């Protein structure tokens, strides 16, 4: 773990230096919009290379746009013959920011699963492999429950069948305390662009495990600068929106037993946000599932762990779902 002050000067220096560097492009595929009713959803499609093996939908975690997914992760999937689709959740990015949101009109994970289906329907896909991370894994589970004929395979990464499970610990007191300290220190007005980027990168550090890896700060700074310059910025209220959706949807544990879709569960053993006991609990309920627990990985997908993650996913797709 870390102390905020350790990163303060480093982040300020790197953010300042980044102003003199050219910003990389984080979108390389065909982009467009799908609609769930009046809700606009921005998506990107990356073409498969070589022999086409199927379409794959990526669902990002809480408060994260489609840029959450590492480029290396996407490239290896497209190189293996899969078309990769990713999209911005409602509430952020180039999707609808839900300006009229209130606690009384709050949406649920069920609504967000139907957002994902709106993208699938817009692209005229009959079947799709689904990979979700954290809240995205919860949405992917909901898709497999509600749309079993569409979800060809399910991969649930660093997720839970019930985040607020009273029998399990999700966020430790220590992490809650550190998170509160970060928010207190870095959300004082005026909220400049530099402060917003510093806030996001510092929170990213909070979710690290204790494995032999470090966060790529330069990439994170560039990514958030890209969000502000090319994707409308970062909605400061979106965490509240998504957290409320998770609470309203409650537990899926009883319903997970209905899922017969081939499922792969991936989780870090040192996840500080969703303890991997959650993965162990819901894995038992999925009759057609395999597990990959990665020692030392936290609530993130660092490059040091991408090789076993991608290898397991590709093996899962090839051995369990070999028809188009």
XYZ file of N, CA and C in Angstrom, residues 82-291:
630
model
N -10.550 -12.733 -32.876
C -11.806 -12.261 -32.284
C -12.041 -10.777 -32.559
N -13.245 -10.475 -32.974
C -13.676 -9.093 -33.079
C -13.961 -8.595 -31.659
N -13.393 -7.443 -31.292
C -13.517 -6.947 -29.925
C -14.345 -5.660 -29.901
N -15.388 -5.691 -29.089
C -16.289 -4.543 -28.947
C -16.199 -4.042 -27.514
N -16.072 -2.755 -27.338
C -16.109 -2.156 -26.007
C -16.943 -0.880 -26.071
N -17.489 -0.463 -24.939
C -18.384 0.691 -24.956
C -18.286 1.459 -23.649
N -18.721 2.716 -23.699
C -18.783 3.551 -22.502
C -20.098 3.294 -21.780
N -20.015 3.026 -20.474
C -21.222 2.892 -19.668
C -22.043 4.189 -19.717
N -23.328 4.082 -19.473
C -24.115 5.286 -19.244
C -23.525 6.031 -18.039
N -23.509 7.344 -18.131
C -22.983 8.147 -17.039
C -21.575 8.663 -17.258
N -20.907 8.250 -18.344
C -19.522 8.696 -18.537
C -19.122 8.669 -20.007
N -17.906 9.161 -20.258
C -17.345 9.129 -21.601
C -18.208 9.843 -22.618
N -18.353 9.222 -23.776
C -19.171 9.782 -24.850
C -20.580 9.212 -24.855
N -20.904 8.430 -23.836
C -22.284 7.965 -23.660
C -23.079 9.011 -22.886
N -24.383 8.787 -22.753
C -25.270 9.714 -22.044
C -24.825 9.857 -20.589
N -24.663 11.083 -20.120
C -24.209 11.330 -18.748
C -25.354 11.298 -17.724
N -26.567 11.033 -18.143
C -27.710 10.865 -17.236
C -27.905 12.105 -16.351
N -28.055 13.255 -17.012
C -28.113 14.539 -16.309
C -29.262 14.635 -15.306
N -30.349 13.930 -15.548
C -31.492 14.028 -14.644
C -31.509 12.989 -13.541
N -30.373 12.350 -13.292
C -30.308 11.257 -12.320
C -30.639 11.749 -10.916
N -31.480 10.973 -10.216
C -31.727 11.177 -8.786
C -31.779 9.799 -8.138
N -31.752 9.757 -6.819
C -31.833 8.467 -6.134
C -33.164 7.780 -6.415
N -34.203 8.563 -6.679
C -35.517 7.989 -6.976
C -35.597 7.449 -8.402
N -34.793 8.007 -9.293
C -34.827 7.555 -10.697
C -33.580 6.749 -11.056
N -32.837 6.320 -10.050
C -31.576 5.617 -10.285
C -31.779 4.345 -11.104
N -30.800 4.041 -11.935
C -30.850 2.826 -12.750
C -30.166 1.684 -12.009
N -30.289 0.483 -12.546
C -29.777 -0.730 -11.920
C -28.800 -1.449 -12.847
N -28.184 -2.503 -12.342
C -27.320 -3.329 -13.183
C -28.129 -4.022 -14.277
N -29.399 -4.295 -13.980
C -30.273 -4.882 -15.004
C -30.427 -3.921 -16.178
N -30.563 -2.626 -15.872
C -30.641 -1.613 -16.924
C -29.332 -1.555 -17.705
N -28.220 -1.668 -17.010
C -26.924 -1.587 -17.674
C -26.644 -2.833 -18.515
N -27.186 -3.976 -18.101
C -27.078 -5.184 -18.926
C -27.842 -4.996 -20.232
N -28.959 -4.295 -20.144
C -29.724 -4.011 -21.348
C -29.047 -2.946 -22.218
N -28.236 -2.084 -21.604
C -27.388 -1.187 -22.388
C -26.427 -2.007 -23.242
N -25.790 -2.988 -22.599
C -24.853 -3.852 -23.320
C -25.567 -4.587 -24.447
N -26.776 -5.060 -24.171
C -27.547 -5.744 -25.202
C -27.938 -4.796 -26.334
N -28.136 -3.525 -26.026
C -28.453 -2.546 -27.075
C -27.285 -2.424 -28.049
N -26.065 -2.486 -27.530
C -24.882 -2.450 -28.395
C -24.825 -3.715 -29.246
N -25.056 -4.865 -28.618
C -25.051 -6.144 -29.334
C -26.106 -6.147 -30.436
N -27.311 -5.689 -30.121
C -28.403 -5.654 -31.105
C -28.103 -4.680 -32.238
N -27.536 -3.524 -31.879
C -27.201 -2.521 -32.893
C -26.213 -3.076 -33.915
N -25.282 -3.902 -33.435
C -24.271 -4.487 -34.317
C -24.751 -5.776 -34.979
N -26.034 -6.123 -34.706
C -26.674 -7.289 -35.328
C -25.923 -8.593 -35.039
N -25.530 -8.753 -33.776
C -24.827 -9.960 -33.360
C -25.804 -10.922 -32.701
N -25.808 -12.163 -33.141
C -26.712 -13.149 -32.555
C -26.117 -13.780 -31.302
N -24.809 -13.957 -31.302
C -24.116 -14.512 -30.141
C -22.828 -13.739 -29.907
N -22.417 -13.651 -28.650
C -21.219 -12.892 -28.328
C -20.573 -13.460 -27.061
N -19.250 -13.516 -27.054
C -18.506 -13.819 -25.842
C -18.494 -12.555 -24.994
N -18.662 -12.673 -23.692
C -18.733 -11.500 -22.823
C -17.657 -11.579 -21.743
N -16.879 -10.507 -21.633
C -15.857 -10.391 -20.595
C -16.140 -9.117 -19.802
N -16.316 -9.249 -18.488
C -16.586 -8.094 -17.648
C -15.627 -8.031 -16.480
N -15.233 -6.808 -16.094
C -14.325 -6.616 -14.968
C -15.021 -5.851 -13.859
N -14.939 -6.361 -12.627
C -15.514 -5.709 -11.449
C -17.022 -5.512 -11.642
N -17.523 -4.274 -11.630
C -18.938 -4.060 -11.902
C -19.311 -4.618 -13.272
N -18.368 -4.542 -14.212
C -18.603 -5.114 -15.535
C -18.818 -6.614 -15.476
N -18.152 -7.289 -14.536
C -18.375 -8.716 -14.341
C -19.766 -8.993 -13.809
N -20.260 -8.104 -12.937
C -21.624 -8.231 -12.414
C -22.639 -8.066 -13.541
N -22.384 -7.098 -14.419
C -23.268 -6.882 -15.568
C -23.206 -8.075 -16.511
N -22.005 -8.611 -16.709
C -21.848 -9.791 -17.573
C -22.600 -10.992 -17.006
N -22.555 -11.166 -15.677
C -23.328 -12.229 -15.040
C -24.815 -12.043 -15.296
N -25.283 -10.817 -15.169
C -26.695 -10.520 -15.411
C -27.074 -10.816 -16.855
N -26.192 -10.515 -17.784
C -26.463 -10.835 -19.191
C -26.599 -12.342 -19.383
N -25.716 -13.108 -18.743
C -25.767 -14.568 -18.878
C -27.040 -15.137 -18.269
N -27.553 -14.484 -17.224
C -28.802 -14.924 -16.588
C -30.003 -14.574 -17.461
N -30.038 -13.337 -17.945
C -31.214 -12.834 -18.659
C -31.212 -13.137 -20.147
N -30.016 -13.315 -20.739
C -29.919 -13.528 -22.185
C -29.023 -14.739 -22.490
N -29.395 -15.912 -21.995
C -28.533 -17.093 -22.153
C -28.318 -17.506 -23.604
N -29.263 -17.172 -24.475
C -29.117 -17.561 -25.875
C -28.144 -16.659 -26.630
N -27.827 -15.510 -26.041
C -26.926 -14.548 -26.690
C -25.496 -14.691 -26.183
N -25.347 -14.929 -24.876
C -24.019 -14.999 -24.270
C -23.397 -16.369 -24.531
N -22.414 -16.368 -25.390
C -21.774 -17.611 -25.818
C -20.794 -18.138 -24.772
N -20.094 -17.237 -24.129
C -19.222 -17.591 -23.008
C -19.140 -16.387 -22.085
N -18.822 -16.646 -20.833
C -18.748 -15.601 -19.820
C -17.379 -15.646 -19.147
N -16.737 -14.478 -19.064
C -15.514 -14.336 -18.266
C -15.747 -13.208 -17.274
N -15.650 -13.541 -15.994
C -15.913 -12.587 -14.912
C -14.617 -12.331 -14.155
N -14.100 -11.099 -14.267
C -12.796 -10.753 -13.707
C -12.964 -9.854 -12.481
N -12.273 -10.158 -11.405
C -12.260 -9.394 -10.144
C -13.658 -8.883 -9.777
N -14.619 -9.809 -9.776
C -16.009 -9.426 -9.566
C -16.631 -10.184 -8.390
N -17.952 -10.096 -8.289
C -18.674 -10.691 -7.159
C -20.093 -11.049 -7.587
N -20.650 -12.046 -6.900
C -22.059 -12.365 -7.104
C -22.960 -11.492 -6.248
N -22.354 -10.856 -5.231
C -23.109 -9.954 -4.341
C -22.085 -9.113 -3.585
N -21.830 -7.917 -4.077
C -20.785 -7.071 -3.514
C -21.030 -6.746 -2.039
N -22.300 -6.579 -1.654
C -22.632 -6.204 -0.281
C -23.005 -7.416 0.582
N -22.470 -8.563 0.216
C -22.712 -9.804 0.947
C -22.308 -9.622 2.418
N -23.233 -9.736 3.358
C -22.903 -9.531 4.780
C -21.986 -10.610 5.344
N -21.867 -11.729 4.641
C -21.012 -12.816 5.115
C -19.554 -12.660 4.683
N -19.297 -11.691 3.819
C -17.950 -11.508 3.291
C -17.489 -10.062 3.446
N -16.180 -9.881 3.469
C -15.597 -8.541 3.490
C -15.314 -8.109 2.060
N -15.753 -6.921 1.711
C -15.408 -6.364 0.399
C -14.264 -5.379 0.579
N -14.578 -4.201 1.059
C -13.562 -3.173 1.250
C -13.161 -3.127 2.725
N -11.871 -3.268 3.001
C -11.394 -3.246 4.385
C -11.502 -1.840 4.966
N -11.459 -1.758 6.288
C -11.506 -0.462 6.956
C -10.308 0.402 6.567
N -9.164 -0.238 6.417
C -7.955 0.489 6.054
C -8.108 1.139 4.681
N -8.654 0.388 3.724
C -8.846 0.925 2.383
C -9.886 2.042 2.402
N -10.962 1.855 3.144
C -11.980 2.903 3.248
C -11.388 4.184 3.802
N -10.525 4.039 4.809
C -9.891 5.191 5.428
C -8.980 5.906 4.435
N -8.191 5.137 3.690
C -7.294 5.727 2.700
C -8.083 6.400 1.581
N -9.181 5.759 1.157
C -10.012 6.329 0.096
C -10.596 7.673 0.549
N -11.097 7.716 1.773
C -11.661 8.956 2.310
C -10.605 10.055 2.387
N -9.395 9.662 2.756
C -8.310 10.639 2.853
C -7.965 11.208 1.477
N -7.947 10.341 0.470
C -7.676 10.790 -0.893
C -8.741 11.788 -1.350
N -9.994 11.422 -1.148
C -11.099 12.295 -1.555
C -11.009 13.643 -0.833
N -10.724 13.606 0.466
C -10.643 14.843 1.251
C -9.506 15.738 0.759
N -8.348 15.132 0.494
C -7.173 15.909 0.107
C -7.225 16.439 -1.321
N -7.852 15.674 -2.219
C -7.746 16.009 -3.640
C -9.032 16.525 -4.282
N -10.068 16.752 -3.499
C -11.302 17.292 -4.090
C -11.626 18.688 -3.562
N -10.652 19.328 -2.981
C -10.857 20.698 -2.530
C -10.910 21.634 -3.739
N -11.838 22.569 -3.708
C -11.982 23.502 -4.821
C -10.852 24.521 -4.815
N -10.449 25.035 -5.994
C -11.024 24.709 -7.297
C -10.505 23.374 -7.831
N -11.365 22.628 -8.533
C -10.977 21.341 -9.086
C -10.413 21.550 -10.495
N -9.110 21.714 -10.568
C -8.445 21.913 -11.849
C -8.299 20.581 -12.576
N -7.928 20.655 -13.853
C -7.685 19.438 -14.622
C -6.569 18.626 -13.979
N -5.540 19.298 -13.516
C -4.423 18.605 -12.867
C -4.900 17.848 -11.633
N -5.760 18.464 -10.839
C -6.286 17.812 -9.642
C -7.131 16.601 -9.996
N -7.936 16.722 -11.028
C -8.810 15.605 -11.430
C -7.977 14.406 -11.884
N -6.927 14.669 -12.634
C -6.063 13.588 -13.093
C -5.318 12.970 -11.906
N -4.827 13.819 -11.020
C -4.114 13.341 -9.837
C -5.026 12.465 -8.977
N -6.280 12.860 -8.841
C -7.248 12.090 -8.066
C -7.431 10.702 -8.649
N -7.631 10.631 -9.974
C -7.868 9.338 -10.614
C -6.656 8.419 -10.500
N -5.464 8.948 -10.739
C -4.260 8.126 -10.687
C -3.991 7.643 -9.266
N -4.226 8.504 -8.286
C -4.002 8.122 -6.888
C -4.958 7.014 -6.469
N -6.211 7.095 -6.897
C -7.177 6.034 -6.594
C -6.774 4.735 -7.288
N -6.269 4.840 -8.517
C -5.789 3.644 -9.216
C -4.711 2.939 -8.399
N -3.819 3.711 -7.765
C -2.780 3.130 -6.928
C -3.371 2.397 -5.723
N -4.472 2.916 -5.215
C -5.091 2.330 -4.031
C -5.531 0.892 -4.272
N -5.896 0.556 -5.504
C -6.430 -0.773 -5.811
C -5.352 -1.800 -6.129
N -4.079 -1.411 -6.051
C -3.009 -2.372 -6.334
C -2.942 -3.476 -5.286
N -2.456 -4.633 -5.722
C -2.197 -5.722 -4.797
C -0.780 -5.592 -4.256
N -0.198 -6.712 -3.843
C 1.176 -6.673 -3.332
C 2.105 -7.511 -4.188
N 1.697 -7.776 -5.418
C 2.535 -8.543 -6.328
C 3.693 -7.711 -6.844
N 4.548 -8.326 -7.650
C 5.754 -7.670 -8.152
C 5.409 -6.847 -9.391
N 4.720 -5.729 -9.166
C 4.373 -4.852 -10.271
C 4.117 -3.444 -9.762
N 4.203 -2.477 -10.667
C 3.910 -1.089 -10.336
C 2.956 -0.529 -11.377
N 2.208 0.473 -11.006
C 1.270 1.105 -11.918
C 2.025 1.923 -12.962
N 1.604 1.839 -14.206
C 2.194 2.640 -15.282
C 1.592 4.048 -15.204
N 2.235 4.907 -14.414
C 1.698 6.240 -14.160
C 1.599 7.059 -15.439
N 2.611 6.978 -16.299
C 2.607 7.768 -17.530
C 1.414 7.401 -18.410
N 1.127 6.086 -18.497
C -0.018 5.665 -19.297
C -1.317 6.178 -18.694
N -1.441 6.097 -17.361
C -2.671 6.543 -16.712
C -2.893 8.041 -16.905
N -1.827 8.812 -16.807
C -1.945 10.255 -17.017
C -2.403 10.544 -18.443
N -1.775 9.875 -19.414
C -2.156 10.077 -20.817
C -3.598 9.654 -21.067
N -3.981 8.547 -20.452
C -5.345 8.037 -20.620
C -6.375 9.050 -20.123
N -6.156 9.611 -18.934
C -7.122 10.557 -18.388
C -7.080 11.889 -19.134
N -5.916 12.279 -19.628
C -5.854 13.471 -20.464
C -6.664 13.266 -21.742
N -6.590 12.051 -22.287
C -7.359 11.728 -23.487
C -8.855 11.792 -23.201
N -9.255 11.320 -22.027
C -10.663 11.393 -21.639
C -11.153 12.844 -21.653
N -10.348 13.728 -21.103
C -10.750 15.127 -21.029
C -10.685 15.826 -22.385
N -9.694 15.507 -23.185
C -9.510 16.210 -24.457
C -10.415 15.685 -25.561
N -10.634 14.363 -25.580
C -11.334 13.761 -26.715
C -12.636 13.044 -26.357
N -12.911 12.838 -25.066
C -14.092 12.051 -24.709
C -14.998 12.741 -23.684
N -14.927 14.055 -23.634
C -15.888 14.799 -22.827
C -15.559 14.970 -21.367
N -14.415 14.433 -20.919
C -14.048 14.576 -19.519
C -14.536 13.420 -18.668
N -14.482 13.591 -17.349
C -14.880 12.557 -16.402
C -16.009 13.089 -15.536
N -17.128 12.411 -15.553
C -18.293 12.824 -14.769
C -17.998 12.599 -13.282
N -17.927 13.666 -12.472
C -17.590 13.495 -11.052
C -18.663 12.756 -10.252
N -19.860 12.599 -10.830
C -20.959 11.944 -10.118
C -21.142 10.479 -10.495
N -20.355 10.010 -11.454
C -20.630 8.682 -12.003
C -20.399 7.558 -10.997
N -19.439 7.707 -10.090
C -19.228 6.662 -9.086
C -20.492 6.485 -8.248
N -21.133 7.581 -7.891
C -22.389 7.520 -7.134
C -23.462 6.792 -7.931
N -23.562 7.098 -9.220
C -24.559 6.439 -10.075
C -24.351 4.930 -10.109
N -23.110 4.530 -10.379
C -22.815 3.104 -10.550
C -22.889 2.356 -9.230
N -22.433 2.980 -8.154
C -22.512 2.333 -6.850
C -23.968 2.103 -6.452
N -24.828 3.059 -6.753
C -26.255 2.921 -6.461
C -26.859 1.783 -7.283
N -26.430 1.649 -8.535
C -26.925 0.557 -9.387
C -26.581 -0.798 -8.793
N -25.367 -0.924 -8.264
C -24.937 -2.176 -7.637
C -25.788 -2.471 -6.406
N -26.043 -1.453 -5.584
C -26.844 -1.631 -4.372
C -28.276 -2.031 -4.709
N -28.877 -1.340 -5.672
C -30.274 -1.609 -6.018
C -30.463 -3.018 -6.572
N -29.467 -3.531 -7.263
C -29.601 -4.850 -7.895
C -29.433 -5.996 -6.908
N -28.759 -5.739 -5.797
C -28.658 -6.763 -4.762
C -27.868 -7.985 -5.190
N -28.298 -9.147 -4.687
C -27.564 -10.387 -4.896
C -28.013 -11.132 -6.151
N -27.032 -11.730 -6.838
C -27.313 -12.637 -7.961
C -27.004 -14.090 -7.576
N -26.619 -14.324 -6.340
C -26.124 -15.642 -5.941
C -27.126 -16.757 -6.229
N -28.384 -16.530 -5.909
C -29.395 -17.569 -6.140
C -29.625 -17.813 -7.622
N -29.419 -16.780 -8.436
C -29.665 -16.896 -9.878
C -28.482 -17.467 -10.641
N -27.293 -17.369 -10.073
C -26.110 -17.850 -10.785
C -26.181 -19.344 -11.072
N -26.920 -20.065 -10.250
C -27.074 -21.507 -10.459
C -27.788 -21.822 -11.776
N -28.499 -20.835 -12.311
C -29.214 -21.032 -13.568
C -28.271 -20.985 -14.771
N -27.105 -20.388 -14.579
C -26.196 -20.180 -15.706
C -25.532 -21.490 -16.121
N -25.708 -21.869 -17.361
C -25.031 -23.039 -17.920
C -23.951 -22.619 -18.917
N -23.876 -21.341 -19.210
C -22.871 -20.809 -20.118
C -21.466 -21.112 -19.589
N -20.556 -21.576 -20.446
C -19.175 -21.804 -19.992
C -18.601 -20.522 -19.394
N -18.069 -20.620 -18.185
C -17.640 -19.430 -17.447
C -16.214 -19.580 -16.940
N -15.461 -18.489 -17.051
C -14.117 -18.405 -16.501
C -14.109 -17.295 -15.450
N -13.628 -17.603 -14.265
C -13.568 -16.639 -13.162
C -12.104 -16.320 -12.882
N -11.757 -15.030 -12.975
C -10.383 -14.582 -12.752
C -10.381 -13.573 -11.602
N -9.458 -13.760 -10.666
C -9.418 -12.856 -9.515
C -8.015 -12.832 -8.921
N -7.606 -11.645 -8.448
C -6.338 -11.517 -7.749
C -6.495 -11.876 -6.281
N -5.497 -12.535 -5.715
C -5.593 -12.965 -4.316
C -5.419 -11.809 -3.336
N -4.940 -10.664 -3.814
C -4.730 -9.503 -2.951
C -5.570 -8.315 -3.414
N -6.757 -8.615 -3.877
C -7.673 -7.569 -4.326
C -8.177 -6.787 -3.110
N -7.861 -5.479 -3.005
C -8.276 -4.713 -1.832
C -9.693 -4.169 -1.908
N -10.312 -4.261 -3.081
C -11.672 -3.738 -3.240
C -12.722 -4.843 -3.176
N -12.495 -5.938 -3.892
C -13.390 -7.099 -3.827
C -12.545 -8.308 -3.439
N -12.588 -8.665 -2.185
C -11.800 -9.783 -1.674
C -12.070 -11.040 -2.510
N -11.011 -11.811 -2.789
C -11.196 -12.955 -3.682
C -12.037 -14.080 -3.071
N -12.411 -13.946 -1.793
C -13.379 -14.875 -1.220
C -14.717 -14.769 -1.944
N -14.993 -13.595 -2.508
C -16.205 -13.428 -3.310
C -16.171 -14.359 -4.521
N -15.024 -14.393 -5.195
C -14.891 -15.253 -6.367
C -15.028 -16.724 -5.991
N -14.425 -17.103 -4.882
C -14.507 -18.496 -4.437
C -15.955 -18.878 -4.129
N -16.719 -17.923 -3.587
C -18.101 -18.207 -3.219
C -18.994 -18.377 -4.446
N -18.895 -17.437 -5.400
C -19.824 -17.562 -6.529
C -19.368 -18.588 -7.554
N -18.073 -18.943 -7.533
C -17.588 -19.984 -8.447
C -18.257 -21.326 -8.167
N -18.525 -21.601 -6.907
C -19.167 -22.863 -6.523
C -20.562 -22.981 -7.136
N -21.213 -21.836 -7.322
C -22.591 -21.833 -7.809
C -22.690 -22.023 -9.314
N -21.603 -21.785 -10.023
C -21.606 -21.902 -11.481
C -21.179 -23.306 -11.878
N -22.095 -24.039 -12.461
C -21.863 -25.459 -12.729
C -20.829 -25.710 -13.817
N -20.696 -24.766 -14.732
C -19.812 -24.957 -15.885
C -18.725 -23.883 -15.867
N -17.877 -23.933 -14.819
C -16.911 -22.844 -14.644
C -15.508 -23.349 -14.338
N -14.542 -22.490 -14.639
C -13.147 -22.702 -14.266
C -12.648 -21.447 -13.570
N -11.590 -21.592 -12.767
C -11.073 -20.478 -11.983
C -9.602 -20.236 -12.286
